[in-house]
PDB file of C-alpha atoms in Angstrom:
ATOM      1  CA  MET A 247      27.032 -40.952  37.439  1.00  0.00           C
ATOM      2  CA  ASP A 248      28.621 -39.038  36.116  1.00  0.00           C
ATOM      3  CA  TYR A 249      28.517 -38.240  31.939  1.00  0.00           C
ATOM      4  CA  ASN A 250      32.966 -37.090  32.299  1.00  0.00           C
ATOM      5  CA  GLY A 251      33.775 -40.369  33.707  1.00  0.00           C
ATOM      6  CA  GLY A 252      31.864 -42.950  31.427  1.00  0.00           C
ATOM      7  CA  PHE A 253      32.866 -40.703  28.404  1.00  0.00           C
ATOM      8  CA  VAL A 254      36.859 -41.096  29.097  1.00  0.00           C
ATOM      9  CA  ARG A 255      35.504 -45.382  29.933  1.00  0.00           C
ATOM     10  CA  VAL A 256      34.516 -45.322  26.837  1.00  0.00           C
ATOM     11  CA  LYS A 257      37.114 -43.527  25.496  1.00  0.00           C
ATOM     12  CA  ALA A 258      39.576 -45.361  26.897  1.00  0.00           C
ATOM     13  CA  SER A 259      38.414 -48.265  25.403  1.00  0.00           C
ATOM     14  CA  LEU A 260      38.112 -47.887  22.613  1.00  0.00           C
ATOM     15  CA  ARG A 261      41.492 -46.779  21.862  1.00  0.00           C
ATOM     16  CA  THR A 262      42.395 -50.247  23.054  1.00  0.00           C
ATOM     17  CA  GLY A 263      40.710 -51.727  20.602  1.00  0.00           C
ATOM     18  CA  LYS A 264      42.695 -53.577  17.373  1.00  0.00           C
ATOM     19  CA  ARG A 265      41.045 -51.589  15.334  1.00  0.00           C
ATOM     20  CA  THR A 266      41.270 -48.310  16.867  1.00  0.00           C
ATOM     21  CA  ARG A 267      45.241 -48.827  17.362  1.00  0.00           C
ATOM     22  CA  ARG A 268      45.111 -49.547  12.777  1.00  0.00           C
ATOM     23  CA  ILE A 269      43.826 -47.172  12.308  1.00  0.00           C
ATOM     24  CA  ASN A 270      45.352 -44.714  14.299  1.00  0.00           C
ATOM     25  CA  GLY A 271      48.898 -45.801  12.998  1.00  0.00           C
ATOM     26  CA  THR A 272      47.947 -45.641   9.302  1.00  0.00           C
ATOM     27  CA  VAL A 273      46.424 -42.033  10.011  1.00  0.00           C
ATOM     28  CA  LEU A 274      49.698 -41.404  12.439  1.00  0.00           C
ATOM     29  CA  ARG A 275      51.660 -42.710   8.956  1.00  0.00           C
ATOM     30  CA  LYS A 276      49.958 -40.953   6.320  1.00  0.00           C
ATOM     31  CA  VAL A 277      50.340 -37.084   8.919  1.00  0.00           C
ATOM     32  CA  LYS A 278      54.347 -38.691   8.839  1.00  0.00           C
ATOM     33  CA  LYS A 279      54.255 -37.943   5.239  1.00  0.00           C
ATOM     34  CA  LEU A 280      52.405 -35.302   4.638  1.00  0.00           C
ATOM     35  CA  GLN A 281      54.839 -33.386   6.899  1.00  0.00           C
ATOM     36  CA  LYS A 282      57.855 -34.806   4.777  1.00  0.00           C
ATOM     37  CA  LEU A 283      55.655 -33.462   1.608  1.00  0.00           C
ATOM     38  CA  ILE A 284      54.634 -29.851   2.689  1.00  0.00           C
ATOM     39  CA  PRO A 285      57.873 -27.347   2.739  1.00  0.00           C
ATOM     40  CA  GLY A 286      58.576 -26.383   6.344  1.00  0.00           C
ATOM     41  CA  GLY A 287      56.000 -29.278   7.667  1.00  0.00           C
ATOM     42  CA  ARG A 288      58.346 -31.478   9.945  1.00  0.00           C
ATOM     43  CA  GLY A 289      57.997 -31.198  13.651  1.00  0.00           C
ATOM     44  CA  LEU A 290      54.097 -29.252  13.310  1.00  0.00           C
ATOM     45  CA  ASN A 291      51.238 -30.822  14.838  1.00  0.00           C
ATOM     46  CA  ALA A 292      48.270 -31.787  12.267  1.00  0.00           C
ATOM     47  CA  ASP A 293      46.250 -29.855  12.971  1.00  0.00           C
ATOM     48  CA  ARG A 294      48.754 -26.706  11.493  1.00  0.00           C
ATOM     49  CA  LEU A 295      50.166 -28.653   9.276  1.00  0.00           C
ATOM     50  CA  PHE A 296      46.816 -29.693   8.096  1.00  0.00           C
ATOM     51  CA  ASP A 297      46.288 -25.897   7.197  1.00  0.00           C
ATOM     52  CA  HIS A 298      49.725 -25.831   5.854  1.00  0.00           C
ATOM     53  CA  THR A 299      48.837 -28.466   3.765  1.00  0.00           C
ATOM     54  CA  ALA A 300      45.676 -26.027   1.938  1.00  0.00           C
ATOM     55  CA  ASN A 301      47.341 -22.740   1.521  1.00  0.00           C
ATOM     56  CA  TYR A 302      51.050 -24.609   0.004  1.00  0.00           C
ATOM     57  CA  ILE A 303      47.893 -26.617  -2.390  1.00  0.00           C
ATOM     58  CA  MET A 304      46.535 -22.968  -2.902  1.00  0.00           C
ATOM     59  CA  HIS A 305      49.244 -21.306  -3.901  1.00  0.00           C
ATOM     60  CA  LEU A 306      50.416 -23.990  -5.865  1.00  0.00           C
ATOM     61  CA  LYS A 307      47.311 -24.020  -7.908  1.00  0.00           C
ATOM     62  CA  LEU A 308      48.245 -20.281  -8.014  1.00  0.00           C
ATOM     63  CA  GLN A 309      51.665 -20.609  -9.653  1.00  0.00           C
ATOM     64  CA  VAL A 310      49.751 -22.878 -12.669  1.00  0.00           C
ATOM     65  CA  ASP A 311      47.603 -20.484 -13.126  1.00  0.00           C
ATOM     66  CA  VAL A 312      49.986 -18.092 -14.192  1.00  0.00           C
ATOM     67  CA  LEU A 313      51.582 -19.840 -16.200  1.00  0.00           C
ATOM     68  CA  GLN A 314      48.659 -21.069 -17.473  1.00  0.00           C
ATOM     69  CA  ALA A 315      48.369 -17.041 -18.779  1.00  0.00           C
ATOM     70  CA  LEU A 316      51.652 -17.069 -19.667  1.00  0.00           C
ATOM     71  CA  SER A 317      51.522 -19.921 -21.890  1.00  0.00           C
ATOM     72  CA  ASP A 318      48.077 -18.948 -23.485  1.00  0.00           C
ATOM     73  CA  VAL A 319      49.844 -14.763 -23.927  1.00  0.00           C
ATOM     74  CA  TYR A 320      53.310 -16.340 -25.126  1.00  0.00           C
ATOM     75  CA  ARG A 321      51.636 -18.980 -27.446  1.00  0.00           C
ATOM     76  CA  SER A 322      49.678 -15.734 -29.534  1.00  0.00           C
TER      77      SER A 322
END
């Protein structure tokens, strides 16, 4: 028996299960929502979207840190 052939059959049978379809549908909906939230996210595949999301979060955190530092300077 070919290992790859067995794996493909198992993978195909898992894909047809109701639970797997429901989970895939839920993940797909969440990815589509994330695409709308991230600037430039529409049309990106999931891998690139997650990279953009991580960068966007990092930039937002940096902006918050800068604003907090400015607030501390002008508060004194």
